[in-house]
mmCIF file with all atom_site columns, C-alpha atoms in Angstrom:
data_model
loop_
_atom_site.group_PDB
_atom_site.id
_atom_site.type_symbol
_atom_site.label_atom_id
_atom_site.label_alt_id
_atom_site.label_comp_id
_atom_site.label_asym_id
_atom_site.label_entity_id
_atom_site.label_seq_id
_atom_site.pdbx_PDB_ins_code
_atom_site.Cartn_x
_atom_site.Cartn_y
_atom_site.Cartn_z
_atom_site.occupancy
_atom_site.B_iso_or_equiv
_atom_site.pdbx_formal_charge
_atom_site.auth_seq_id
_atom_site.auth_comp_id
_atom_site.auth_asym_id
_atom_site.auth_atom_id
_atom_site.pdbx_PDB_model_num
ATOM 1   C CA . MET A 1 1   ? -26.493 -38.643 -39.827 1.00 86.00 ? 1   MET A CA 1
ATOM 2   C CA . ALA A 1 2   ? -27.822 -42.318 -39.519 1.00 89.00 ? 2   ALA A CA 1
ATOM 3   C CA . LYS A 1 3   ? -31.161 -42.822 -37.785 1.00 93.00 ? 3   LYS A CA 1
ATOM 4   C CA . TYR A 1 4   ? -30.200 -46.146 -36.202 1.00 96.00 ? 4   TYR A CA 1
ATOM 5   C CA . HIS A 1 5   ? -26.993 -47.090 -34.422 1.00 97.00 ? 5   HIS A CA 1
ATOM 6   C CA . LEU A 1 6   ? -25.573 -50.571 -33.914 1.00 98.00 ? 6   LEU A CA 1
ATOM 7   C CA . ARG A 1 7   ? -22.725 -51.850 -31.963 1.00 98.00 ? 7   ARG A CA 1
ATOM 8   C CA . LEU A 1 8   ? -20.814 -54.861 -33.200 1.00 98.00 ? 8   LEU A CA 1
ATOM 9   C CA . ALA A 1 9   ? -18.365 -56.947 -31.015 1.00 98.00 ? 9   ALA A CA 1
ATOM 10  C CA . HIS A 1 10  ? -15.527 -58.438 -33.142 1.00 96.00 ? 10  HIS A CA 1
ATOM 11  C CA . LEU A 1 11  ? -14.286 -61.343 -31.100 1.00 96.00 ? 11  LEU A CA 1
ATOM 12  C CA . TYR A 1 12  ? -10.741 -61.770 -31.196 1.00 93.00 ? 12  TYR A CA 1
ATOM 13  C CA . GLY A 1 13  ? -10.381 -59.718 -34.434 1.00 89.00 ? 13  GLY A CA 1
ATOM 14  C CA . ASP A 1 14  ? -6.781  -59.354 -33.784 1.00 87.00 ? 14  ASP A CA 1
ATOM 15  C CA . LEU A 1 15  ? -6.222  -62.889 -33.740 1.00 84.00 ? 15  LEU A CA 1
ATOM 16  C CA . LEU A 1 16  ? -8.882  -64.717 -35.812 1.00 81.00 ? 16  LEU A CA 1
ATOM 17  C CA . ASN A 1 17  ? -8.668  -63.015 -39.214 1.00 78.00 ? 17  ASN A CA 1
ATOM 18  C CA . THR A 1 18  ? -6.686  -65.432 -41.208 1.00 73.00 ? 18  THR A CA 1
ATOM 19  C CA . TYR A 1 19  ? -8.927  -65.342 -44.128 1.00 72.00 ? 19  TYR A CA 1
ATOM 20  C CA . SER A 1 20  ? -9.743  -61.715 -44.181 1.00 72.00 ? 20  SER A CA 1
ATOM 21  C CA . ASP A 1 21  ? -13.227 -62.394 -42.744 1.00 78.00 ? 21  ASP A CA 1
ATOM 22  C CA . VAL A 1 22  ? -13.047 -58.746 -41.501 1.00 84.00 ? 22  VAL A CA 1
ATOM 23  C CA . GLY A 1 23  ? -14.648 -58.187 -44.881 1.00 91.00 ? 23  GLY A CA 1
ATOM 24  C CA . ASN A 1 24  ? -17.843 -59.300 -43.386 1.00 95.00 ? 24  ASN A CA 1
ATOM 25  C CA . ILE A 1 25  ? -17.860 -56.087 -41.261 1.00 95.00 ? 25  ILE A CA 1
ATOM 26  C CA . ILE A 1 26  ? -17.396 -53.994 -44.520 1.00 95.00 ? 26  ILE A CA 1
ATOM 27  C CA . ALA A 1 27  ? -20.395 -55.733 -45.876 1.00 95.00 ? 27  ALA A CA 1
ATOM 28  C CA . LEU A 1 28  ? -22.557 -55.230 -42.960 1.00 96.00 ? 28  LEU A CA 1
ATOM 29  C CA . ARG A 1 29  ? -21.613 -51.443 -42.981 1.00 96.00 ? 29  ARG A CA 1
ATOM 30  C CA . TYR A 1 30  ? -22.641 -51.359 -46.635 1.00 95.00 ? 30  TYR A CA 1
ATOM 31  C CA . TYR A 1 31  ? -26.052 -52.916 -45.933 1.00 94.00 ? 31  TYR A CA 1
ATOM 32  C CA . ALA A 1 32  ? -26.627 -51.025 -42.752 1.00 95.00 ? 32  ALA A CA 1
ATOM 33  C CA . LYS A 1 33  ? -26.013 -47.703 -44.555 1.00 94.00 ? 33  LYS A CA 1
ATOM 34  C CA . GLN A 1 34  ? -28.866 -48.665 -46.882 1.00 90.00 ? 34  GLN A CA 1
ATOM 35  C CA . MET A 1 35  ? -31.003 -49.123 -43.899 1.00 92.00 ? 35  MET A CA 1
ATOM 36  C CA . ASN A 1 36  ? -30.118 -45.852 -42.581 1.00 93.00 ? 36  ASN A CA 1
ATOM 37  C CA . ALA A 1 37  ? -28.039 -47.390 -39.898 1.00 95.00 ? 37  ALA A CA 1
ATOM 38  C CA . ASP A 1 38  ? -24.409 -47.199 -38.795 1.00 96.00 ? 38  ASP A CA 1
ATOM 39  C CA . ILE A 1 39  ? -22.218 -49.707 -37.009 1.00 98.00 ? 39  ILE A CA 1
ATOM 40  C CA . ALA A 1 40  ? -19.648 -49.068 -34.318 1.00 98.00 ? 40  ALA A CA 1
ATOM 41  C CA . VAL A 1 41  ? -17.082 -51.924 -33.941 1.00 97.00 ? 41  VAL A CA 1
ATOM 42  C CA . GLU A 1 42  ? -15.021 -52.876 -30.863 1.00 97.00 ? 42  GLU A CA 1
ATOM 43  C CA . VAL A 1 43  ? -12.582 -55.653 -30.888 1.00 96.00 ? 43  VAL A CA 1
ATOM 44  C CA . ILE A 1 44  ? -12.910 -57.981 -27.764 1.00 96.00 ? 44  ILE A CA 1
ATOM 45  C CA . SER A 1 45  ? -9.803  -59.910 -27.334 1.00 95.00 ? 45  SER A CA 1
ATOM 46  C CA . ILE A 1 46  ? -7.632  -61.697 -24.691 1.00 95.00 ? 46  ILE A CA 1
ATOM 47  C CA . ASP A 1 47  ? -8.496  -60.457 -21.114 1.00 92.00 ? 47  ASP A CA 1
ATOM 48  C CA . ASN A 1 48  ? -11.253 -58.000 -22.251 1.00 95.00 ? 48  ASN A CA 1
ATOM 49  C CA . GLN A 1 49  ? -14.624 -58.458 -20.628 1.00 94.00 ? 49  GLN A CA 1
ATOM 50  C CA . PHE A 1 50  ? -17.585 -59.155 -22.792 1.00 97.00 ? 50  PHE A CA 1
ATOM 51  C CA . ASN A 1 51  ? -20.728 -57.595 -21.686 1.00 98.00 ? 51  ASN A CA 1
ATOM 52  C CA . PRO A 1 52  ? -23.563 -58.605 -23.824 1.00 98.00 ? 52  PRO A CA 1
ATOM 53  C CA . ASP A 1 53  ? -25.744 -55.544 -23.044 1.00 97.00 ? 53  ASP A CA 1
ATOM 54  C CA . ASP A 1 54  ? -23.084 -53.339 -24.850 1.00 98.00 ? 54  ASP A CA 1
ATOM 55  C CA . PHE A 1 55  ? -23.534 -54.954 -28.200 1.00 98.00 ? 55  PHE A CA 1
ATOM 56  C CA . ASP A 1 56  ? -26.240 -55.605 -30.892 1.00 98.00 ? 56  ASP A CA 1
ATOM 57  C CA . LEU A 1 57  ? -24.259 -57.943 -33.123 1.00 98.00 ? 57  LEU A CA 1
ATOM 58  C CA . ALA A 1 58  ? -21.051 -60.128 -32.879 1.00 98.00 ? 58  ALA A CA 1
ATOM 59  C CA . LEU A 1 59  ? -18.571 -61.409 -35.390 1.00 97.00 ? 59  LEU A CA 1
ATOM 60  C CA . PHE A 1 60  ? -16.439 -64.489 -34.424 1.00 94.00 ? 60  PHE A CA 1
ATOM 61  C CA . GLY A 1 61  ? -13.897 -65.314 -37.111 1.00 88.00 ? 61  GLY A CA 1
ATOM 62  C CA . GLY A 1 62  ? -11.435 -68.087 -37.747 1.00 83.00 ? 62  GLY A CA 1
ATOM 63  C CA . GLY A 1 63  ? -7.641  -68.485 -37.442 1.00 77.00 ? 63  GLY A CA 1
ATOM 64  C CA . GLN A 1 64  ? -4.779  -71.063 -37.409 1.00 78.00 ? 64  GLN A CA 1
ATOM 65  C CA . ASP A 1 65  ? -4.568  -73.745 -34.763 1.00 77.00 ? 65  ASP A CA 1
ATOM 66  C CA . TYR A 1 66  ? -2.198  -71.939 -32.550 1.00 81.00 ? 66  TYR A CA 1
ATOM 67  C CA . GLU A 1 67  ? -4.373  -68.780 -32.360 1.00 84.00 ? 67  GLU A CA 1
ATOM 68  C CA . GLN A 1 68  ? -7.433  -70.706 -31.919 1.00 83.00 ? 68  GLN A CA 1
ATOM 69  C CA . LEU A 1 69  ? -5.699  -72.580 -29.033 1.00 83.00 ? 69  LEU A CA 1
ATOM 70  C CA . VAL A 1 70  ? -4.693  -69.280 -27.398 1.00 88.00 ? 70  VAL A CA 1
ATOM 71  C CA . VAL A 1 71  ? -8.429  -68.129 -27.815 1.00 89.00 ? 71  VAL A CA 1
ATOM 72  C CA . SER A 1 72  ? -9.804  -71.377 -26.436 1.00 89.00 ? 72  SER A CA 1
ATOM 73  C CA . ARG A 1 73  ? -7.958  -70.621 -23.119 1.00 92.00 ? 73  ARG A CA 1
ATOM 74  C CA . ASP A 1 74  ? -9.485  -67.111 -22.675 1.00 95.00 ? 74  ASP A CA 1
ATOM 75  C CA . LEU A 1 75  ? -13.097 -68.130 -23.742 1.00 95.00 ? 75  LEU A CA 1
ATOM 76  C CA . PRO A 1 76  ? -14.170 -69.550 -20.567 1.00 95.00 ? 76  PRO A CA 1
ATOM 77  C CA . ASN A 1 77  ? -14.018 -66.117 -18.997 1.00 95.00 ? 77  ASN A CA 1
ATOM 78  C CA . LYS A 1 78  ? -16.564 -64.784 -21.611 1.00 97.00 ? 78  LYS A CA 1
ATOM 79  C CA . LYS A 1 79  ? -18.863 -67.803 -21.742 1.00 97.00 ? 79  LYS A CA 1
ATOM 80  C CA . ASP A 1 80  ? -21.598 -66.569 -19.546 1.00 97.00 ? 80  ASP A CA 1
ATOM 81  C CA . GLY A 1 81  ? -21.935 -63.201 -21.500 1.00 98.00 ? 81  GLY A CA 1
ATOM 82  C CA . LEU A 1 82  ? -21.690 -65.098 -24.951 1.00 98.00 ? 82  LEU A CA 1
ATOM 83  C CA . ALA A 1 83  ? -24.326 -67.681 -23.829 1.00 98.00 ? 83  ALA A CA 1
ATOM 84  C CA . ARG A 1 84  ? -26.644 -64.794 -22.776 1.00 98.00 ? 84  ARG A CA 1
ATOM 85  C CA . PHE A 1 85  ? -25.947 -62.899 -25.876 1.00 98.00 ? 85  PHE A CA 1
ATOM 86  C CA . ILE A 1 86  ? -26.775 -65.888 -28.127 1.00 98.00 ? 86  ILE A CA 1
ATOM 87  C CA . ASN A 1 87  ? -29.744 -66.930 -26.260 1.00 97.00 ? 87  ASN A CA 1
ATOM 88  C CA . ASP A 1 88  ? -31.195 -63.520 -26.035 1.00 97.00 ? 88  ASP A CA 1
ATOM 89  C CA . ASN A 1 89  ? -31.561 -63.862 -29.799 1.00 97.00 ? 89  ASN A CA 1
ATOM 90  C CA . LYS A 1 90  ? -28.926 -61.347 -30.674 1.00 98.00 ? 90  LYS A CA 1
ATOM 91  C CA . PRO A 1 91  ? -27.393 -62.083 -34.135 1.00 98.00 ? 91  PRO A CA 1
ATOM 92  C CA . MET A 1 92  ? -23.752 -63.464 -34.359 1.00 98.00 ? 92  MET A CA 1
ATOM 93  C CA . LEU A 1 93  ? -21.801 -64.587 -37.305 1.00 97.00 ? 93  LEU A CA 1
ATOM 94  C CA . ALA A 1 94  ? -19.269 -67.260 -36.563 1.00 96.00 ? 94  ALA A CA 1
ATOM 95  C CA . ILE A 1 95  ? -16.905 -68.546 -39.257 1.00 95.00 ? 95  ILE A CA 1
ATOM 96  C CA . CYS A 1 96  ? -14.682 -71.478 -39.264 1.00 92.00 ? 96  CYS A CA 1
ATOM 97  C CA . GLY A 1 97  ? -12.688 -71.448 -36.037 1.00 91.00 ? 97  GLY A CA 1
ATOM 98  C CA . GLY A 1 98  ? -15.427 -69.265 -34.334 1.00 93.00 ? 98  GLY A CA 1
ATOM 99  C CA . TYR A 1 99  ? -17.984 -71.786 -35.547 1.00 96.00 ? 99  TYR A CA 1
ATOM 100 C CA . GLN A 1 100 ? -15.957 -74.661 -34.005 1.00 95.00 ? 100 GLN A CA 1
ATOM 101 C CA . LEU A 1 101 ? -15.349 -72.741 -30.768 1.00 95.00 ? 101 LEU A CA 1
ATOM 102 C CA . LEU A 1 102 ? -19.016 -72.252 -30.030 1.00 97.00 ? 102 LEU A CA 1
ATOM 103 C CA . GLY A 1 103 ? -19.394 -76.068 -30.041 1.00 97.00 ? 103 GLY A CA 1
ATOM 104 C CA . HIS A 1 104 ? -18.319 -78.500 -27.458 1.00 97.00 ? 104 HIS A CA 1
ATOM 105 C CA . TYR A 1 105 ? -14.857 -79.288 -28.814 1.00 95.00 ? 105 TYR A CA 1
ATOM 106 C CA . TYR A 1 106 ? -12.806 -79.697 -31.870 1.00 92.00 ? 106 TYR A CA 1
ATOM 107 C CA . ILE A 1 107 ? -9.808  -81.925 -32.725 1.00 91.00 ? 107 ILE A CA 1
ATOM 108 C CA . GLY A 1 108 ? -6.839  -79.983 -34.002 1.00 82.00 ? 108 GLY A CA 1
ATOM 109 C CA . ALA A 1 109 ? -4.697  -81.190 -36.863 1.00 75.00 ? 109 ALA A CA 1
ATOM 110 C CA . ASN A 1 110 ? -2.081  -82.605 -34.417 1.00 80.00 ? 110 ASN A CA 1
ATOM 111 C CA . GLY A 1 111 ? -4.895  -84.715 -32.628 1.00 84.00 ? 111 GLY A CA 1
ATOM 112 C CA . GLU A 1 112 ? -5.216  -82.317 -29.594 1.00 86.00 ? 112 GLU A CA 1
ATOM 113 C CA . LYS A 1 113 ? -8.810  -82.109 -28.340 1.00 92.00 ? 113 LYS A CA 1
ATOM 114 C CA . ILE A 1 114 ? -9.466  -78.406 -27.770 1.00 90.00 ? 114 ILE A CA 1
ATOM 115 C CA . PRO A 1 115 ? -12.630 -77.529 -25.578 1.00 92.00 ? 115 PRO A CA 1
ATOM 116 C CA . GLY A 1 116 ? -15.104 -75.139 -26.900 1.00 95.00 ? 116 GLY A CA 1
ATOM 117 C CA . LEU A 1 117 ? -17.852 -73.186 -25.085 1.00 96.00 ? 117 LEU A CA 1
ATOM 118 C CA . GLY A 1 118 ? -20.573 -75.770 -25.499 1.00 96.00 ? 118 GLY A CA 1
ATOM 119 C CA . ILE A 1 119 ? -23.250 -73.175 -26.070 1.00 97.00 ? 119 ILE A CA 1
ATOM 120 C CA . LEU A 1 120 ? -24.196 -74.924 -29.289 1.00 98.00 ? 120 LEU A CA 1
ATOM 121 C CA . ASP A 1 121 ? -24.535 -78.473 -29.568 1.00 97.00 ? 121 ASP A CA 1
ATOM 122 C CA . HIS A 1 122 ? -21.927 -79.590 -32.263 1.00 98.00 ? 122 HIS A CA 1
ATOM 123 C CA . TYR A 1 123 ? -18.607 -80.963 -32.277 1.00 97.00 ? 123 TYR A CA 1
ATOM 124 C CA . THR A 1 124 ? -15.690 -81.190 -34.685 1.00 96.00 ? 124 THR A CA 1
ATOM 125 C CA . LEU A 1 125 ? -13.392 -83.833 -35.693 1.00 96.00 ? 125 LEU A CA 1
ATOM 126 C CA . SER A 1 126 ? -10.132 -83.580 -37.922 1.00 92.00 ? 126 SER A CA 1
ATOM 127 C CA . GLN A 1 127 ? -9.083  -85.382 -41.080 1.00 91.00 ? 127 GLN A CA 1
ATOM 128 C CA . ASP A 1 128 ? -5.871  -87.152 -41.716 1.00 86.00 ? 128 ASP A CA 1
ATOM 129 C CA . ASN A 1 129 ? -3.902  -85.522 -44.336 1.00 84.00 ? 129 ASN A CA 1
ATOM 130 C CA . ASN A 1 130 ? -6.832  -83.966 -46.027 1.00 89.00 ? 130 ASN A CA 1
ATOM 131 C CA . ARG A 1 131 ? -8.773  -80.560 -46.172 1.00 92.00 ? 131 ARG A CA 1
ATOM 132 C CA . PHE A 1 132 ? -11.987 -79.684 -47.658 1.00 93.00 ? 132 PHE A CA 1
ATOM 133 C CA . ILE A 1 133 ? -10.996 -76.898 -50.172 1.00 95.00 ? 133 ILE A CA 1
ATOM 134 C CA . GLY A 1 134 ? -12.892 -75.316 -53.107 1.00 95.00 ? 134 GLY A CA 1
ATOM 135 C CA . ASP A 1 135 ? -15.848 -73.500 -54.258 1.00 96.00 ? 135 ASP A CA 1
ATOM 136 C CA . ILE A 1 136 ? -19.165 -74.368 -52.508 1.00 97.00 ? 136 ILE A CA 1
ATOM 137 C CA . THR A 1 137 ? -22.981 -73.793 -53.182 1.00 97.00 ? 137 THR A CA 1
ATOM 138 C CA . ILE A 1 138 ? -25.609 -74.506 -50.746 1.00 98.00 ? 138 ILE A CA 1
ATOM 139 C CA . LYS A 1 139 ? -29.401 -74.176 -50.583 1.00 97.00 ? 139 LYS A CA 1
ATOM 140 C CA . ASN A 1 140 ? -31.357 -73.160 -47.381 1.00 94.00 ? 140 ASN A CA 1
ATOM 141 C CA . PRO A 1 141 ? -34.108 -75.530 -47.100 1.00 89.00 ? 141 PRO A CA 1
ATOM 142 C CA . LYS A 1 142 ? -36.369 -73.220 -45.542 1.00 89.00 ? 142 LYS A CA 1
ATOM 143 C CA . THR A 1 143 ? -35.934 -69.958 -47.506 1.00 89.00 ? 143 THR A CA 1
ATOM 144 C CA . GLY A 1 144 ? -34.940 -71.809 -50.900 1.00 92.00 ? 144 GLY A CA 1
ATOM 145 C CA . GLN A 1 145 ? -32.063 -69.154 -51.030 1.00 94.00 ? 145 GLN A CA 1
ATOM 146 C CA . GLU A 1 146 ? -28.808 -70.304 -52.568 1.00 96.00 ? 146 GLU A CA 1
ATOM 147 C CA . TYR A 1 147 ? -25.395 -69.259 -50.876 1.00 97.00 ? 147 TYR A CA 1
ATOM 148 C CA . HIS A 1 148 ? -22.051 -69.400 -52.702 1.00 96.00 ? 148 HIS A CA 1
ATOM 149 C CA . GLY A 1 149 ? -18.700 -69.290 -51.152 1.00 94.00 ? 149 GLY A CA 1
ATOM 150 C CA . PHE A 1 150 ? -15.386 -70.965 -50.622 1.00 95.00 ? 150 PHE A CA 1
ATOM 151 C CA . GLU A 1 151 ? -14.310 -73.489 -48.119 1.00 94.00 ? 151 GLU A CA 1
ATOM 152 C CA . ASN A 1 152 ? -10.992 -74.363 -46.600 1.00 92.00 ? 152 ASN A CA 1
ATOM 153 C CA . HIS A 1 153 ? -11.067 -76.477 -43.436 1.00 92.00 ? 153 HIS A CA 1
ATOM 154 C CA . ASN A 1 154 ? -9.609  -79.613 -41.847 1.00 90.00 ? 154 ASN A CA 1
ATOM 155 C CA . GLY A 1 155 ? -12.521 -79.925 -39.578 1.00 92.00 ? 155 GLY A CA 1
ATOM 156 C CA . ARG A 1 156 ? -15.600 -82.273 -39.812 1.00 95.00 ? 156 ARG A CA 1
ATOM 157 C CA . THR A 1 157 ? -18.395 -80.651 -37.843 1.00 97.00 ? 157 THR A CA 1
ATOM 158 C CA . PHE A 1 158 ? -21.552 -82.661 -36.710 1.00 98.00 ? 158 PHE A CA 1
ATOM 159 C CA . LEU A 1 159 ? -24.632 -80.735 -35.791 1.00 98.00 ? 159 LEU A CA 1
ATOM 160 C CA . GLY A 1 160 ? -26.571 -81.391 -32.632 1.00 96.00 ? 160 GLY A CA 1
ATOM 161 C CA . LYS A 1 161 ? -29.797 -80.615 -30.837 1.00 90.00 ? 161 LYS A CA 1
ATOM 162 C CA . ASP A 1 162 ? -31.740 -77.499 -31.824 1.00 93.00 ? 162 ASP A CA 1
ATOM 163 C CA . GLU A 1 163 ? -29.309 -76.694 -34.635 1.00 97.00 ? 163 GLU A CA 1
ATOM 164 C CA . GLN A 1 164 ? -30.458 -76.355 -38.353 1.00 96.00 ? 164 GLN A CA 1
ATOM 165 C CA . PRO A 1 165 ? -27.905 -76.357 -41.183 1.00 97.00 ? 165 PRO A CA 1
ATOM 166 C CA . LEU A 1 166 ? -27.383 -72.934 -42.909 1.00 97.00 ? 166 LEU A CA 1
ATOM 167 C CA . GLY A 1 167 ? -27.928 -74.921 -46.143 1.00 97.00 ? 167 GLY A CA 1
ATOM 168 C CA . MET A 1 168 ? -27.743 -78.323 -47.802 1.00 98.00 ? 168 MET A CA 1
ATOM 169 C CA . VAL A 1 169 ? -24.764 -78.851 -49.977 1.00 98.00 ? 169 VAL A CA 1
ATOM 170 C CA . VAL A 1 170 ? -25.342 -78.549 -53.798 1.00 98.00 ? 170 VAL A CA 1
ATOM 171 C CA . THR A 1 171 ? -21.686 -78.592 -54.764 1.00 97.00 ? 171 THR A CA 1
ATOM 172 C CA . GLY A 1 172 ? -18.673 -78.777 -52.388 1.00 97.00 ? 172 GLY A CA 1
ATOM 173 C CA . HIS A 1 173 ? -18.133 -80.659 -49.076 1.00 97.00 ? 173 HIS A CA 1
ATOM 174 C CA . GLY A 1 174 ? -19.937 -78.829 -46.305 1.00 95.00 ? 174 GLY A CA 1
ATOM 175 C CA . ASN A 1 175 ? -19.667 -79.603 -42.529 1.00 97.00 ? 175 ASN A CA 1
ATOM 176 C CA . ASN A 1 176 ? -18.387 -83.056 -42.762 1.00 96.00 ? 176 ASN A CA 1
ATOM 177 C CA . GLY A 1 177 ? -18.492 -84.447 -46.162 1.00 94.00 ? 177 GLY A CA 1
ATOM 178 C CA . GLU A 1 178 ? -21.078 -87.033 -45.201 1.00 96.00 ? 178 GLU A CA 1
ATOM 179 C CA . ASP A 1 179 ? -24.519 -85.564 -44.361 1.00 96.00 ? 179 ASP A CA 1
ATOM 180 C CA . HIS A 1 180 ? -24.639 -82.939 -46.995 1.00 97.00 ? 180 HIS A CA 1
ATOM 181 C CA . THR A 1 181 ? -25.087 -79.981 -44.278 1.00 98.00 ? 181 THR A CA 1
ATOM 182 C CA . GLU A 1 182 ? -23.081 -76.845 -44.229 1.00 98.00 ? 182 GLU A CA 1
ATOM 183 C CA . GLY A 1 183 ? -22.999 -74.417 -41.386 1.00 97.00 ? 183 GLY A CA 1
ATOM 184 C CA . ALA A 1 184 ? -25.569 -74.037 -38.689 1.00 98.00 ? 184 ALA A CA 1
ATOM 185 C CA . ILE A 1 185 ? -28.307 -71.920 -37.394 1.00 97.00 ? 185 ILE A CA 1
ATOM 186 C CA . TYR A 1 186 ? -29.325 -71.445 -33.703 1.00 97.00 ? 186 TYR A CA 1
ATOM 187 C CA . LYS A 1 187 ? -31.646 -68.739 -32.918 1.00 96.00 ? 187 LYS A CA 1
ATOM 188 C CA . SER A 1 188 ? -30.012 -65.779 -34.504 1.00 96.00 ? 188 SER A CA 1
ATOM 189 C CA . THR A 1 189 ? -26.537 -67.203 -34.582 1.00 98.00 ? 189 THR A CA 1
ATOM 190 C CA . TYR A 1 190 ? -25.344 -68.155 -38.054 1.00 98.00 ? 190 TYR A CA 1
ATOM 191 C CA . CYS A 1 191 ? -22.153 -70.402 -38.457 1.00 97.00 ? 191 CYS A CA 1
ATOM 192 C CA . SER A 1 192 ? -20.386 -71.360 -41.614 1.00 97.00 ? 192 SER A CA 1
ATOM 193 C CA . TYR A 1 193 ? -17.191 -72.667 -43.051 1.00 95.00 ? 193 TYR A CA 1
ATOM 194 C CA . PHE A 1 194 ? -17.537 -70.016 -45.895 1.00 94.00 ? 194 PHE A CA 1
ATOM 195 C CA . HIS A 1 195 ? -14.642 -67.693 -46.521 1.00 88.00 ? 195 HIS A CA 1
ATOM 196 C CA . GLY A 1 196 ? -14.464 -65.135 -49.182 1.00 78.00 ? 196 GLY A CA 1
ATOM 197 C CA . PRO A 1 197 ? -15.826 -63.471 -46.966 1.00 91.00 ? 197 PRO A CA 1
ATOM 198 C CA . ILE A 1 198 ? -19.398 -64.891 -46.657 1.00 94.00 ? 198 ILE A CA 1
ATOM 199 C CA . LEU A 1 199 ? -21.524 -61.682 -46.583 1.00 95.00 ? 199 LEU A CA 1
ATOM 200 C CA . THR A 1 200 ? -19.828 -59.986 -49.481 1.00 93.00 ? 200 THR A CA 1
ATOM 201 C CA . ARG A 1 201 ? -21.359 -62.866 -51.786 1.00 93.00 ? 201 ARG A CA 1
ATOM 202 C CA . ASN A 1 202 ? -24.449 -63.563 -49.856 1.00 95.00 ? 202 ASN A CA 1
ATOM 203 C CA . GLY A 1 203 ? -26.030 -60.148 -48.969 1.00 93.00 ? 203 GLY A CA 1
ATOM 204 C CA . GLU A 1 204 ? -29.434 -61.898 -47.871 1.00 94.00 ? 204 GLU A CA 1
ATOM 205 C CA . ILE A 1 205 ? -27.595 -63.261 -44.838 1.00 96.00 ? 205 ILE A CA 1
ATOM 206 C CA . ALA A 1 206 ? -26.157 -59.853 -43.981 1.00 96.00 ? 206 ALA A CA 1
ATOM 207 C CA . LYS A 1 207 ? -29.559 -58.226 -44.203 1.00 94.00 ? 207 LYS A CA 1
ATOM 208 C CA . THR A 1 208 ? -31.167 -60.950 -42.016 1.00 94.00 ? 208 THR A CA 1
ATOM 209 C CA . LEU A 1 209 ? -28.522 -60.316 -39.417 1.00 96.00 ? 209 LEU A CA 1
ATOM 210 C CA . LEU A 1 210 ? -28.918 -56.496 -39.551 1.00 96.00 ? 210 LEU A CA 1
ATOM 211 C CA . LEU A 1 211 ? -32.758 -56.719 -39.521 1.00 94.00 ? 211 LEU A CA 1
ATOM 212 C CA . ARG A 1 212 ? -32.645 -58.844 -36.294 1.00 95.00 ? 212 ARG A CA 1
ATOM 213 C CA . ALA A 1 213 ? -30.366 -56.450 -34.569 1.00 97.00 ? 213 ALA A CA 1
ATOM 214 C CA . LEU A 1 214 ? -32.531 -53.471 -35.544 1.00 96.00 ? 214 LEU A CA 1
ATOM 215 C CA . LYS A 1 215 ? -35.652 -55.187 -34.415 1.00 94.00 ? 215 LYS A CA 1
ATOM 216 C CA . ASN A 1 216 ? -34.081 -56.201 -31.074 1.00 96.00 ? 216 ASN A CA 1
ATOM 217 C CA . LYS A 1 217 ? -32.774 -52.562 -30.396 1.00 97.00 ? 217 LYS A CA 1
ATOM 218 C CA . TYR A 1 218 ? -35.732 -50.696 -31.937 1.00 95.00 ? 218 TYR A CA 1
ATOM 219 C CA . PRO A 1 219 ? -38.811 -52.827 -31.153 1.00 93.00 ? 219 PRO A CA 1
ATOM 220 C CA . ASP A 1 220 ? -41.205 -49.912 -31.927 1.00 92.00 ? 220 ASP A CA 1
ATOM 221 C CA . ALA A 1 221 ? -39.773 -49.012 -35.256 1.00 90.00 ? 221 ALA A CA 1
ATOM 222 C CA . ASP A 1 222 ? -41.423 -50.266 -38.536 1.00 84.00 ? 222 ASP A CA 1
ATOM 223 C CA . PHE A 1 223 ? -39.119 -51.919 -40.760 1.00 82.00 ? 223 PHE A CA 1
ATOM 224 C CA . SER A 1 224 ? -41.780 -53.607 -43.001 1.00 74.00 ? 224 SER A CA 1
ATOM 225 C CA . ASN A 1 225 ? -41.421 -51.189 -45.742 1.00 67.00 ? 225 ASN A CA 1
ATOM 226 C CA . GLN A 1 226 ? -37.583 -51.056 -45.423 1.00 63.00 ? 226 GLN A CA 1
ATOM 227 C CA . GLU A 1 227 ? -36.402 -50.845 -49.221 1.00 55.00 ? 227 GLU A CA 1
ATOM 228 C CA . ALA A 1 228 ? -32.922 -51.876 -48.180 1.00 56.00 ? 228 ALA A CA 1
ATOM 229 C CA . LEU A 1 229 ? -34.100 -55.286 -47.548 1.00 58.00 ? 229 LEU A CA 1
ATOM 230 C CA . LYS A 1 230 ? -34.778 -55.612 -51.288 1.00 59.00 ? 230 LYS A CA 1
ATOM 231 C CA . VAL A 1 231 ? -31.321 -54.578 -52.265 1.00 47.00 ? 231 VAL A CA 1
ATOM 232 C CA . LYS A 1 232 ? -29.337 -57.088 -54.095 1.00 46.00 ? 232 LYS A CA 1
ATOM 233 C CA . PRO A 1 233 ? -25.711 -57.679 -53.556 1.00 40.00 ? 233 PRO A CA 1
ATOM 234 C CA . THR A 1 234 ? -23.398 -55.472 -55.729 1.00 34.00 ? 234 THR A CA 1
ATOM 235 C CA . PHE A 1 235 ? -19.970 -56.906 -54.718 1.00 32.00 ? 235 PHE A CA 1
#
């Protein structure tokens, strides 16, 4: 029986899982077990209400343009709750389409401007007959940690106010192929174009998200000697 219990909202998990990013939940559960915690997952999809008080973490994955367009029409109903969740410093992992939809807008492959939530201050343009595809390595400028993954995206994302990159590109393309940034961090929201999924290859990110969720929910608990934080990825 786990000592700690966390609740995770899988946003549009029935629609946005093109690249098997549900594997991020498997990774989170793996590391949570090492921290004596378990995770209950609930899919929040079309027409479902999102109450930020019901959840400790969130995962927002990516999909094809059609599915993302469908999601973009439902998202305004959840904007207030998601904004409060993010600004209350609750951890969220947003991958590819989820990353794009948290920003102001993105341009689809056919040139259509699809509105996002505007909770994060980035925007995404498209490329003509080109995608950023391949292995990628980045380095976080604050922690010095290197992260490894696989990118596959047409979008070119440009960060805005109060956003920091998840890392600077060592090899690969990153957010836009120009400024050498990849992903974004705002409060405890982590965004990336990494598939693979990202947390199976980068356990330090998983542990960071979990530790924030645990500290938020159990503010009086002492996690300073948590041995699981030293566990290296074994995937």
